[in-house]
PDB file of C-alpha atoms in Angstrom:
ATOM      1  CA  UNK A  17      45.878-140.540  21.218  1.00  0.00           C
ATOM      2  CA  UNK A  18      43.938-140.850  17.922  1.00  0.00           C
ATOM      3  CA  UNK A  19      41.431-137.488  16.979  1.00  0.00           C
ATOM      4  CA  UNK A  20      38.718-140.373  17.162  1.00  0.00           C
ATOM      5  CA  UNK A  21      39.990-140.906  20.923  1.00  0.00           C
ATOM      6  CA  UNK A  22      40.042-137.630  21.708  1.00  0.00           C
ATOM      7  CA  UNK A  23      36.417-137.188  20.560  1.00  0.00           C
ATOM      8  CA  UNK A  24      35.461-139.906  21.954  1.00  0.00           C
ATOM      9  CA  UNK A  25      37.104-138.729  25.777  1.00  0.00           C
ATOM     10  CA  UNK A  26      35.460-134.754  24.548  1.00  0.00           C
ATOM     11  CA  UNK A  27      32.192-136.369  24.095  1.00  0.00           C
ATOM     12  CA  UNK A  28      31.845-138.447  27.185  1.00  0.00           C
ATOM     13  CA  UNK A  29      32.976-135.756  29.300  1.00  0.00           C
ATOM     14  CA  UNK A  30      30.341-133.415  28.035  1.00  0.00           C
ATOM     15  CA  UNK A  31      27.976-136.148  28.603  1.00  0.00           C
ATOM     16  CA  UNK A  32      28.785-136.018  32.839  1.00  0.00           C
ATOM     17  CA  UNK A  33      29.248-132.267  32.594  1.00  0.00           C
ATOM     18  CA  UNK A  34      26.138-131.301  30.928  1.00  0.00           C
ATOM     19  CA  UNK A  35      23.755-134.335  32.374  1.00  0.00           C
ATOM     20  CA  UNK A  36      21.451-133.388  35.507  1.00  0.00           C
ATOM     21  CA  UNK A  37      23.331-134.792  38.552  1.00  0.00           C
ATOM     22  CA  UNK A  38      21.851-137.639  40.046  1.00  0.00           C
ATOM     23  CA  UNK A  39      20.685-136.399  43.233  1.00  0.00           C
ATOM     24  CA  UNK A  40      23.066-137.182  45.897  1.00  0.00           C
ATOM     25  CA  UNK A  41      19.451-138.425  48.129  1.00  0.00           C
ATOM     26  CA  UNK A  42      18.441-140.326  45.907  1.00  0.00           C
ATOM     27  CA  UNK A  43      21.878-142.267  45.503  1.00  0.00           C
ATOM     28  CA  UNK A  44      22.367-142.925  49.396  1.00  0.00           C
ATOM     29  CA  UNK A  45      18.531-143.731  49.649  1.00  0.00           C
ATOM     30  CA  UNK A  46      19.021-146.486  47.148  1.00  0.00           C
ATOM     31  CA  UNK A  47      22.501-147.945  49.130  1.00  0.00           C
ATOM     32  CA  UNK A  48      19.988-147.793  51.999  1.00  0.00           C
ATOM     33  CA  UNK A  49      17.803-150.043  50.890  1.00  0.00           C
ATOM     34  CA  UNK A  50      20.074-152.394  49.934  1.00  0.00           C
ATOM     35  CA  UNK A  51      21.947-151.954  53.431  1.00  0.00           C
ATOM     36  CA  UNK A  52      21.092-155.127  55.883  1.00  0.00           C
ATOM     37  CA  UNK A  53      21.826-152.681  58.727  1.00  0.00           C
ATOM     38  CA  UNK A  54      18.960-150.124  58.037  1.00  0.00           C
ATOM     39  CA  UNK A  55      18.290-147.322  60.829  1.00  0.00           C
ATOM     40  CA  UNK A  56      14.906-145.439  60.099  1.00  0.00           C
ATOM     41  CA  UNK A  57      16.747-141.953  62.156  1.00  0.00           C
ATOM     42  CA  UNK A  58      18.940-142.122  59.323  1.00  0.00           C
ATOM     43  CA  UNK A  59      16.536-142.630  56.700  1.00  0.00           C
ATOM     44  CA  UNK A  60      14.257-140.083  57.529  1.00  0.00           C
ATOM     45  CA  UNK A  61      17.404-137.656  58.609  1.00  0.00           C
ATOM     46  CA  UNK A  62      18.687-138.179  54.593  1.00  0.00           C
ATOM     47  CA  UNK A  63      14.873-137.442  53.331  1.00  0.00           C
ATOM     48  CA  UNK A  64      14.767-134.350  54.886  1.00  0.00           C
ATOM     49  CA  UNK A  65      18.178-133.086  53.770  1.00  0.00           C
ATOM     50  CA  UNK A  66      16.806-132.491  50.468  1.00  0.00           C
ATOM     51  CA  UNK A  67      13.245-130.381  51.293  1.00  0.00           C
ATOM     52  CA  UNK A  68      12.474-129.843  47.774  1.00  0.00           C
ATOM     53  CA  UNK A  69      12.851-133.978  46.908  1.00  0.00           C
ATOM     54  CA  UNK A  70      10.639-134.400  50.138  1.00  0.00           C
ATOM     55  CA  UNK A  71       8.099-131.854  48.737  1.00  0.00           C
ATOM     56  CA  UNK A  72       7.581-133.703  45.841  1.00  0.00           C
ATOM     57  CA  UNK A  73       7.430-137.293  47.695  1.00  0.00           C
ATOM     58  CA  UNK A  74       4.966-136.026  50.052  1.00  0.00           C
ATOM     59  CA  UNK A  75       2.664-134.659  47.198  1.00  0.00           C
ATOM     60  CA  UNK A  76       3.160-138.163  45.304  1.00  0.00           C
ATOM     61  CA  UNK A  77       2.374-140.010  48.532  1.00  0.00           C
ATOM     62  CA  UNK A  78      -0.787-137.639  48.997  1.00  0.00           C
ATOM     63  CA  UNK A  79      -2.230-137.827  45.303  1.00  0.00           C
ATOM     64  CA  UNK A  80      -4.847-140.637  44.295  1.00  0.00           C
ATOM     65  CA  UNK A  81      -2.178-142.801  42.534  1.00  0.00           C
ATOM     66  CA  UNK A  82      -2.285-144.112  46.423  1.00  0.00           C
ATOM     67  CA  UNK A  83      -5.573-143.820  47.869  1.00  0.00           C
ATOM     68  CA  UNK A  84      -4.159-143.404  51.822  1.00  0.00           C
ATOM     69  CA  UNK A  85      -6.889-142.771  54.405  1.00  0.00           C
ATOM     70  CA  UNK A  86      -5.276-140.050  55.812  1.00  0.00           C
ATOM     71  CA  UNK A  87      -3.218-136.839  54.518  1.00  0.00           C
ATOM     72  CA  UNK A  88       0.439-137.675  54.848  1.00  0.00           C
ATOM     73  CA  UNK A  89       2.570-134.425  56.337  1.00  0.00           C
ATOM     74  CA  UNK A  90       5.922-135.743  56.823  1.00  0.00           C
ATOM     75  CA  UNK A  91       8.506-138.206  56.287  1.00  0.00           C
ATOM     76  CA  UNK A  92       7.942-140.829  59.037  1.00  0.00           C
ATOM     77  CA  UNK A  93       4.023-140.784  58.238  1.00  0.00           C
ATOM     78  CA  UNK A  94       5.577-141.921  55.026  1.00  0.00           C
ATOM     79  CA  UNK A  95       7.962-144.565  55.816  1.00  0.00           C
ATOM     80  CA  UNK A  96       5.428-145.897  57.980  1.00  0.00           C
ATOM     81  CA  UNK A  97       2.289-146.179  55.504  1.00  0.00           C
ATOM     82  CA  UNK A  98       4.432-147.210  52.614  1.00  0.00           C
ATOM     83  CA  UNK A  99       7.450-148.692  53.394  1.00  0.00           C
ATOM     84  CA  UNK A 100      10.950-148.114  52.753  1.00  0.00           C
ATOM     85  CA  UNK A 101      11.062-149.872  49.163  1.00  0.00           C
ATOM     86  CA  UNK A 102       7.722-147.571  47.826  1.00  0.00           C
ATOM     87  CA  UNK A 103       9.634-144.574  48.922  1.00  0.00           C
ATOM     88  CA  UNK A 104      12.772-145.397  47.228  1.00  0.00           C
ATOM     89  CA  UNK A 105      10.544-145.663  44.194  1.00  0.00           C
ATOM     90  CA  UNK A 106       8.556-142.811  44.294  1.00  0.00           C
ATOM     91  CA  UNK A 107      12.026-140.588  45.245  1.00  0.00           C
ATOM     92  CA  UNK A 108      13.387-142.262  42.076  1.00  0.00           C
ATOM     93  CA  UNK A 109      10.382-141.964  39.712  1.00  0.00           C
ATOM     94  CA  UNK A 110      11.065-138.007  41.005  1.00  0.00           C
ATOM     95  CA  UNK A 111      14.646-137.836  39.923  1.00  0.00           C
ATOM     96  CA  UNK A 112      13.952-139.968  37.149  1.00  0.00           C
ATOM     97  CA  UNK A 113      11.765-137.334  35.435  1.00  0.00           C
ATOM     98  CA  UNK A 114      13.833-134.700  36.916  1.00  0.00           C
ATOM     99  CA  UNK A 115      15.980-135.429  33.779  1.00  0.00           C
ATOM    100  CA  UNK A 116      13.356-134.967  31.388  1.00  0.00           C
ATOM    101  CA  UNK A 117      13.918-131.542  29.387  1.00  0.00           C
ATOM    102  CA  UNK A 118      10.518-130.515  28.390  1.00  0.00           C
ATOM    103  CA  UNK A 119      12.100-127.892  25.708  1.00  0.00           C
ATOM    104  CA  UNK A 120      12.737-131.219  23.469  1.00  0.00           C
ATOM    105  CA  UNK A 121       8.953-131.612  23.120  1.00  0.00           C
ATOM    106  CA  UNK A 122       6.877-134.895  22.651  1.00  0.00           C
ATOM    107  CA  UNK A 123      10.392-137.000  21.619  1.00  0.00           C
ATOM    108  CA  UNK A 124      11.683-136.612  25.349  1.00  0.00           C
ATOM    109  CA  UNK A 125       8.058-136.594  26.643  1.00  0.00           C
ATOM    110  CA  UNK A 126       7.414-139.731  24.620  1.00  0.00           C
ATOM    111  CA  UNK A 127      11.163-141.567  26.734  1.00  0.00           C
ATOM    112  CA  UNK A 128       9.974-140.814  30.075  1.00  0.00           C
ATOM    113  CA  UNK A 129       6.332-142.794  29.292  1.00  0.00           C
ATOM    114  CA  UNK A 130       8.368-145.465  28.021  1.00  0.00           C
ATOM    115  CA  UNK A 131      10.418-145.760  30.908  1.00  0.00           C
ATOM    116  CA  UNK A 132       7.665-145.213  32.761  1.00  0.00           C
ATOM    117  CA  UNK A 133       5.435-147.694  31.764  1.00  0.00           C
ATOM    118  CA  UNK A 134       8.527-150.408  31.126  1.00  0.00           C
ATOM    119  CA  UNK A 135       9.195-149.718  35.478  1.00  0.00           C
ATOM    120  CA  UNK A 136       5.397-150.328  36.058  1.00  0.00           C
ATOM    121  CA  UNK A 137       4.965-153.859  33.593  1.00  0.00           C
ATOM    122  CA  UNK A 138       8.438-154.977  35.787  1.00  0.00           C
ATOM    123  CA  UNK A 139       6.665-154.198  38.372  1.00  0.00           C
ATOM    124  CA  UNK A 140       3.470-156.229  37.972  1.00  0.00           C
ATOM    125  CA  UNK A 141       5.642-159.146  36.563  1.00  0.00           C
ATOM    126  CA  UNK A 142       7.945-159.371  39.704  1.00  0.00           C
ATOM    127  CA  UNK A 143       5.997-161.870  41.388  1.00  0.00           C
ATOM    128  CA  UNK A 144       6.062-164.279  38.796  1.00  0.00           C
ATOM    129  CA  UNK A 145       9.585-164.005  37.973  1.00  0.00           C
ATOM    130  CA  UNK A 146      10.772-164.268  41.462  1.00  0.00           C
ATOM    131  CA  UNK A 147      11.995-161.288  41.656  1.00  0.00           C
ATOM    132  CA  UNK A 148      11.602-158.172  44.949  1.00  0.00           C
ATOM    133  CA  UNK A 149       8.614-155.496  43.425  1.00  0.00           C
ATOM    134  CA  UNK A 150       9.883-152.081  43.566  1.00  0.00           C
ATOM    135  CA  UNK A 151      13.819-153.294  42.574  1.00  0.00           C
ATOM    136  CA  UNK A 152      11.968-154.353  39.223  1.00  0.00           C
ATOM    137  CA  UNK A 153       9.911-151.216  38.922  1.00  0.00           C
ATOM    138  CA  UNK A 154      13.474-149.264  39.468  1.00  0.00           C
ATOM    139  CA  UNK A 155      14.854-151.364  37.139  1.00  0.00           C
ATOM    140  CA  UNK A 156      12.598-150.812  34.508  1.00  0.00           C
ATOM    141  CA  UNK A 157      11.976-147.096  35.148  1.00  0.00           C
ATOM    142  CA  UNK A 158      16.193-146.562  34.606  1.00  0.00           C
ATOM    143  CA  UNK A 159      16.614-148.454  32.061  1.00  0.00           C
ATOM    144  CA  UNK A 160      16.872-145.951  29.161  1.00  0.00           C
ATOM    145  CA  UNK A 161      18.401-143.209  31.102  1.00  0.00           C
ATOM    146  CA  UNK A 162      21.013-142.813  29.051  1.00  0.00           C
ATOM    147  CA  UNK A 163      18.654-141.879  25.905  1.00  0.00           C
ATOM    148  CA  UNK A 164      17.495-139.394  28.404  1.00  0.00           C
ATOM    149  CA  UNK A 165      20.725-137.630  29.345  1.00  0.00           C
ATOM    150  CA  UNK A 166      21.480-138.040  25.214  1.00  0.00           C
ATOM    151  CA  UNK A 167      18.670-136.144  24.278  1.00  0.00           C
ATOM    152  CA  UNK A 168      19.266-133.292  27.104  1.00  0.00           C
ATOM    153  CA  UNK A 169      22.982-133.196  25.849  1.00  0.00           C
ATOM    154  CA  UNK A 170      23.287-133.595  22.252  1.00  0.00           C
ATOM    155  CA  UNK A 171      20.129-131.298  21.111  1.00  0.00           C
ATOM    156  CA  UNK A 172      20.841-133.102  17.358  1.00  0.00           C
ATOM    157  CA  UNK A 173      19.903-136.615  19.143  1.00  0.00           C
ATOM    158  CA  UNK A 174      16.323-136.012  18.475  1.00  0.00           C
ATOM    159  CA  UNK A 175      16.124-135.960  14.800  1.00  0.00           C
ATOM    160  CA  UNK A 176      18.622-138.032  13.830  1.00  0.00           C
ATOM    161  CA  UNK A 177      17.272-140.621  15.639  1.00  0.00           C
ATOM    162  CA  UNK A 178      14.084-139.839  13.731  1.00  0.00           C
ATOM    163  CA  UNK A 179      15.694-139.588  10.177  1.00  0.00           C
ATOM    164  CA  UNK A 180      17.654-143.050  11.539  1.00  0.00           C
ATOM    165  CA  UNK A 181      14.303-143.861  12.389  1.00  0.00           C
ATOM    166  CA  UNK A 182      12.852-143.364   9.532  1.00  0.00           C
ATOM    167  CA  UNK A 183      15.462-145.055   6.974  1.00  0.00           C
ATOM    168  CA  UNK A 184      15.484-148.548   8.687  1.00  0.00           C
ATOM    169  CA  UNK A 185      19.194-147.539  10.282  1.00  0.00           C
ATOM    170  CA  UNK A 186      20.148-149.562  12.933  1.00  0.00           C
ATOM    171  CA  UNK A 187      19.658-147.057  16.209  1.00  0.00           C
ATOM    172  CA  UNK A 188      22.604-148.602  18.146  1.00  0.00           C
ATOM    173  CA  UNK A 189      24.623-148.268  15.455  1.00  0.00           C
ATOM    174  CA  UNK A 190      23.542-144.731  14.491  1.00  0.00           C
ATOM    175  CA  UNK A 191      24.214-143.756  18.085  1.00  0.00           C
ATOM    176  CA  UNK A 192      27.673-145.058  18.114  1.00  0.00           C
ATOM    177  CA  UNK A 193      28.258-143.264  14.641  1.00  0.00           C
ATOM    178  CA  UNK A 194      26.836-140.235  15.695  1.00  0.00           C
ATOM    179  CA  UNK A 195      28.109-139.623  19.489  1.00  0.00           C
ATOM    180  CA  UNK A 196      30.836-142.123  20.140  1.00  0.00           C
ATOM    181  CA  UNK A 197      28.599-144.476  22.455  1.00  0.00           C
ATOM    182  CA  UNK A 198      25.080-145.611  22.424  1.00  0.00           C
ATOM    183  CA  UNK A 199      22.345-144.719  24.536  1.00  0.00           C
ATOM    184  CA  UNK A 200      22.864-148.144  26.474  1.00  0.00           C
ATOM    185  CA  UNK A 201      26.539-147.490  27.314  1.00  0.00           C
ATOM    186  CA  UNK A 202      25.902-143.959  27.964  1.00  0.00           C
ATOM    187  CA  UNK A 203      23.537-144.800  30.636  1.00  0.00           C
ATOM    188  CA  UNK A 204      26.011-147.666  32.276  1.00  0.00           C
ATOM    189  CA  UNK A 205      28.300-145.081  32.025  1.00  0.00           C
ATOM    190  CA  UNK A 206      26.909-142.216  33.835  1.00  0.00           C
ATOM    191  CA  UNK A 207      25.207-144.798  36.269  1.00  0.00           C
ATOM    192  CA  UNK A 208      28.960-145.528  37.112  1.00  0.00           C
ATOM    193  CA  UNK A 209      30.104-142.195  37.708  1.00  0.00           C
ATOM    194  CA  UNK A 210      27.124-141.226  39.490  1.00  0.00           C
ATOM    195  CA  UNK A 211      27.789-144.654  42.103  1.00  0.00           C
ATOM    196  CA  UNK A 212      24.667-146.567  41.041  1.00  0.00           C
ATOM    197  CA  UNK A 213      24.324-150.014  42.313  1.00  0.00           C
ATOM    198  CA  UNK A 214      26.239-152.476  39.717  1.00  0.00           C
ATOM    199  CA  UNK A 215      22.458-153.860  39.394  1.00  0.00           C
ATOM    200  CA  UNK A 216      20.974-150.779  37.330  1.00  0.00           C
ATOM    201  CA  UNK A 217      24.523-150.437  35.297  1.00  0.00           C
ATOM    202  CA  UNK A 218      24.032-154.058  34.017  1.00  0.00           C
ATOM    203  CA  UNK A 219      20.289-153.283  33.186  1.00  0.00           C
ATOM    204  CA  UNK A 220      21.382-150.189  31.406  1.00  0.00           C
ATOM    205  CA  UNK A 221      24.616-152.095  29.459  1.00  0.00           C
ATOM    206  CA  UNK A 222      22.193-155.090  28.270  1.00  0.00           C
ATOM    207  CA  UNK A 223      18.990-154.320  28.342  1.00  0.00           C
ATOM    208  CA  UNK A 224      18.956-153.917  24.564  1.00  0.00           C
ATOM    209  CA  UNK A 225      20.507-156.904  24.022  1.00  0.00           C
ATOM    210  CA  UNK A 226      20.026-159.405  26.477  1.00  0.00           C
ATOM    211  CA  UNK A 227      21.415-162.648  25.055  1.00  0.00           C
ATOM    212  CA  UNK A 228      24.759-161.144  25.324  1.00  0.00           C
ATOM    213  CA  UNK A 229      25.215-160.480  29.239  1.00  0.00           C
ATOM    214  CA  UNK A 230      27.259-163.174  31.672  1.00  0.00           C
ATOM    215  CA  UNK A 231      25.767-161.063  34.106  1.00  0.00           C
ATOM    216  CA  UNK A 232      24.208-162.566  37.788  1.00  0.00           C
ATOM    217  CA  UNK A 233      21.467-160.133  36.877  1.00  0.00           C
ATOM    218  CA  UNK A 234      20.357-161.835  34.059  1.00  0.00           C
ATOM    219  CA  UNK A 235      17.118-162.301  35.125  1.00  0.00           C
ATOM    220  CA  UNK A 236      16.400-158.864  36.036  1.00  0.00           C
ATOM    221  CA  UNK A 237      17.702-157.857  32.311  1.00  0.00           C
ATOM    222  CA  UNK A 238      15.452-159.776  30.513  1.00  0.00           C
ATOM    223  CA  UNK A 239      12.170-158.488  32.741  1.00  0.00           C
ATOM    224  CA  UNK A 240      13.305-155.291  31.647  1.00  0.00           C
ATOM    225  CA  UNK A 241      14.229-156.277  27.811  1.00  0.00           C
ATOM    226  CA  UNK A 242      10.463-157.843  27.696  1.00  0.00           C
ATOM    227  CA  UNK A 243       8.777-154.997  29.896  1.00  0.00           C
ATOM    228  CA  UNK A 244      10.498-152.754  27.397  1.00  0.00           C
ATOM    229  CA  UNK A 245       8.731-154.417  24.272  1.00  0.00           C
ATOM    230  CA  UNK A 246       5.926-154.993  26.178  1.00  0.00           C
ATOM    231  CA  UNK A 247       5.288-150.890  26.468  1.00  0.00           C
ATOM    232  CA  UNK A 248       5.893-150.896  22.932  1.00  0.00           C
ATOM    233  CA  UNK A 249       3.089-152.689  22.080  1.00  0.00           C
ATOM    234  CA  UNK A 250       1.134-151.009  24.548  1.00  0.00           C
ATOM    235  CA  UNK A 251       1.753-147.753  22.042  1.00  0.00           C
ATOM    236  CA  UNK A 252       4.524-146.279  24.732  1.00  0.00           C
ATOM    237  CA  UNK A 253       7.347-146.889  22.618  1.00  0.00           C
ATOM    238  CA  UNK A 254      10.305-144.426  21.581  1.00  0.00           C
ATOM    239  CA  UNK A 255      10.253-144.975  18.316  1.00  0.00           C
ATOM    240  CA  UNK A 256       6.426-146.094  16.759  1.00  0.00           C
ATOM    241  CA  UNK A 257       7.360-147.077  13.310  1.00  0.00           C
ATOM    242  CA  UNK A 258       9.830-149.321  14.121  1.00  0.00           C
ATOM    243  CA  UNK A 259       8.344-153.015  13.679  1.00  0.00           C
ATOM    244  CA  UNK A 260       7.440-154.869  16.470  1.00  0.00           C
ATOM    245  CA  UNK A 261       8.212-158.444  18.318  1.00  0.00           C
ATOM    246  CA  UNK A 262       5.037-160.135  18.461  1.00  0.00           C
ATOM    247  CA  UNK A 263       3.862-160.849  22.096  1.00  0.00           C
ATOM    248  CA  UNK A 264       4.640-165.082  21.867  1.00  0.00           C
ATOM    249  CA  UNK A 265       8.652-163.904  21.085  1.00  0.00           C
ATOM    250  CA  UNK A 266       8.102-161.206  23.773  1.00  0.00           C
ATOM    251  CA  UNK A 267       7.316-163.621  26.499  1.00  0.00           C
ATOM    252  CA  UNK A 268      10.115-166.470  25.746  1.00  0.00           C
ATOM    253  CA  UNK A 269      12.565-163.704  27.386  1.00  0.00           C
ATOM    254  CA  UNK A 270      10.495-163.888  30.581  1.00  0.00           C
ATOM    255  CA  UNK A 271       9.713-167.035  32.931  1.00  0.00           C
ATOM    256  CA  UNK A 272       7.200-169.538  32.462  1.00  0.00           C
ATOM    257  CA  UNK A 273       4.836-168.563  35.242  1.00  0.00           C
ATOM    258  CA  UNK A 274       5.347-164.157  34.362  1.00  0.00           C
ATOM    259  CA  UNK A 275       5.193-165.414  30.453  1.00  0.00           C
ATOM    260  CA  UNK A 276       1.724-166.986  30.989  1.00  0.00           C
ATOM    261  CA  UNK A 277       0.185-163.954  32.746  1.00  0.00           C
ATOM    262  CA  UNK A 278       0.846-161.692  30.495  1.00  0.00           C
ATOM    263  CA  UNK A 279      -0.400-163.612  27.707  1.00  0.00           C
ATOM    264  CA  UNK A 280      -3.638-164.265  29.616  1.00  0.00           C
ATOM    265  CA  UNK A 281      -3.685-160.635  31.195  1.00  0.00           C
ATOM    266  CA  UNK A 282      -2.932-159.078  28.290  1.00  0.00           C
ATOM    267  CA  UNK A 283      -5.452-156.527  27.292  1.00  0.00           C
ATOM    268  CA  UNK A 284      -6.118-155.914  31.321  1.00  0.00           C
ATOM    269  CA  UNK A 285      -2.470-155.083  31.773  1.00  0.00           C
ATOM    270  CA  UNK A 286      -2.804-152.250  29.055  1.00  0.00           C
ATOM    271  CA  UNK A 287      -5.584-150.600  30.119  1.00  0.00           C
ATOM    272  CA  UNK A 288      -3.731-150.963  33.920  1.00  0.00           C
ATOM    273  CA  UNK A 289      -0.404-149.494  32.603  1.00  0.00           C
ATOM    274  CA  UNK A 290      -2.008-146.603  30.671  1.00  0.00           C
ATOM    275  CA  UNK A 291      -4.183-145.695  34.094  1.00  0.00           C
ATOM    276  CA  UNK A 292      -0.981-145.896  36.426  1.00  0.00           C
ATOM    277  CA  UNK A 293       0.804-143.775  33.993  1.00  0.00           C
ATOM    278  CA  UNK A 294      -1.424-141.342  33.584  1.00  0.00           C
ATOM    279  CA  UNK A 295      -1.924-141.064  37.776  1.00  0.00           C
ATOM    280  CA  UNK A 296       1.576-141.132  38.229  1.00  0.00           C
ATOM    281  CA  UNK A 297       2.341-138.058  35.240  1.00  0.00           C
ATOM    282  CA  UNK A 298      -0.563-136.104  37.125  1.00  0.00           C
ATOM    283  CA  UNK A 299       1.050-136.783  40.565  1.00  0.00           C
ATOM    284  CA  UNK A 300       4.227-135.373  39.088  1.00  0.00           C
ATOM    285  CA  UNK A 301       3.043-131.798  37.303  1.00  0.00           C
TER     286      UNK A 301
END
């Protein structure tokens, strides 16, 4: 085995060592709702294994992002005014910023809006592009979770990312330079180990680069490759400097009937994703 090898193997490994755990709840809930043989005892019987996770779902569930009539006080007053799929999401929007370390500042606090807002444009755009709601909005919210666990690994990812920012490098490449995989691979990567639905691992692997996936999930790749340009122009992106697709290339990615929306919804849809982010980040702290 080559020293580059070797690195390579050191590197990864400190990647799953080092990287929050993806909460085991969190990864049964989302088999679950995949599962054509659901059982709501089980459901609610895996919520409540983790009372923290429910905690923070009940306080989501309660908070104005929602509006519900009444106060919410457990998990089956859950399940039954929000359904199974708006759970899954708001347990994984949890986890999902679990992973953010806020010791790295406004870089990392800067990802998690991005991801954020990239779940939430899927989201809105699901109808249009044929495709279930909240599997869009998870979609889009994991997309770039392998940035994330980069960035609470590697405490140099921040600024070289900047400087590589900053000197027209390109990031992929830098990445791969830099830490032996890119941010895309990393997250494919730890969404295999972690036992992820092959879904989210293919949006992780190509959501970068779209063009290039054989992938059944195609579809679902591109929503995310467009939501993710689309919350760069809504000034959510990672990276501000770097230039922009304008929004005509930004919607060829998407369908005909999702690609028209947005281009006549456009400045409504900003001021919409900016308001659900902000509900959602006051939910959360």
């Amino acid at each position: 085995m080559t020293a580059a090898e070797q690195s390579s193997i050191a590197k990864r490994t400190r990647l799953l060592a080092e990287a929050p755990a993806f909460r085991p709840v969190a990864m049964q809930l989302l088999k679950l709702v995949r599962s054509s043989s659901q059982s709501l005892t089980e459901i609610v019987t895996l919520l409540r294994s983790d009372a923290v996770l429910t905690g923070e779902v009940l306080r989501l569930a309660n908070s104005p992002l929602f509006a519900t009539r009444c106060e919410i006080k457990n998990v089956l007053q859950a399940l039954a005014f929000l359904g199974l799929d708006r759970i899954n999401a708001m347990v994984l929007t949890t986890v999902i910023r679990g992973l953010v370390d806020g010791r790295r500042g406004s870089f990392t606090h800067s990802c998690w809006r991005h991801n954020l807002a990239t779940g939430l444009i899927c989201q809105r755009l699901s109808a249009a592009a044929c495709l279930p709601q909240e599997r869009c909005y998870v979609a889009g919210l994991i997309h770039d979770i392998g940035r994330l666990a980069l960035l609470r690994v590697f405490p140099e990812y921040e600024q070289a990312m900047i400087q590589a920012e900053s000197g027209g490098d390109d990031l992929l490449a830098r990445e791969r330079e830099l830490f032996d995989v890119d941010h895309a691979e990393a997250g494919r990567w730890l969404l295999s180990q972690w036992g992820c639905p092959l879904e989210l691992q293919n949006v992780a692997a190509w959501h970068e680069n779209p063009q290039n996936t054989v992938s059944c999930d195609r579809p679902l790749i591109c929503l995310v490759h467009a939501a993710s340009q689309l919350a760069d122009l809504m000034a959510m992106s990672v990276f501000p400097s770097i230039p922009r697709a304008d929004l005509p290339e930004i919607v060829d990615w998407l369908p005909a009937k999702a690609g028209e929306h947005v281009l006549d919804t456009f400045p409504e849809m900003v001021e919409w994703v900016e308001t659900k982010v902000n509900e959602i980040e006051l939910s959360l702290t």
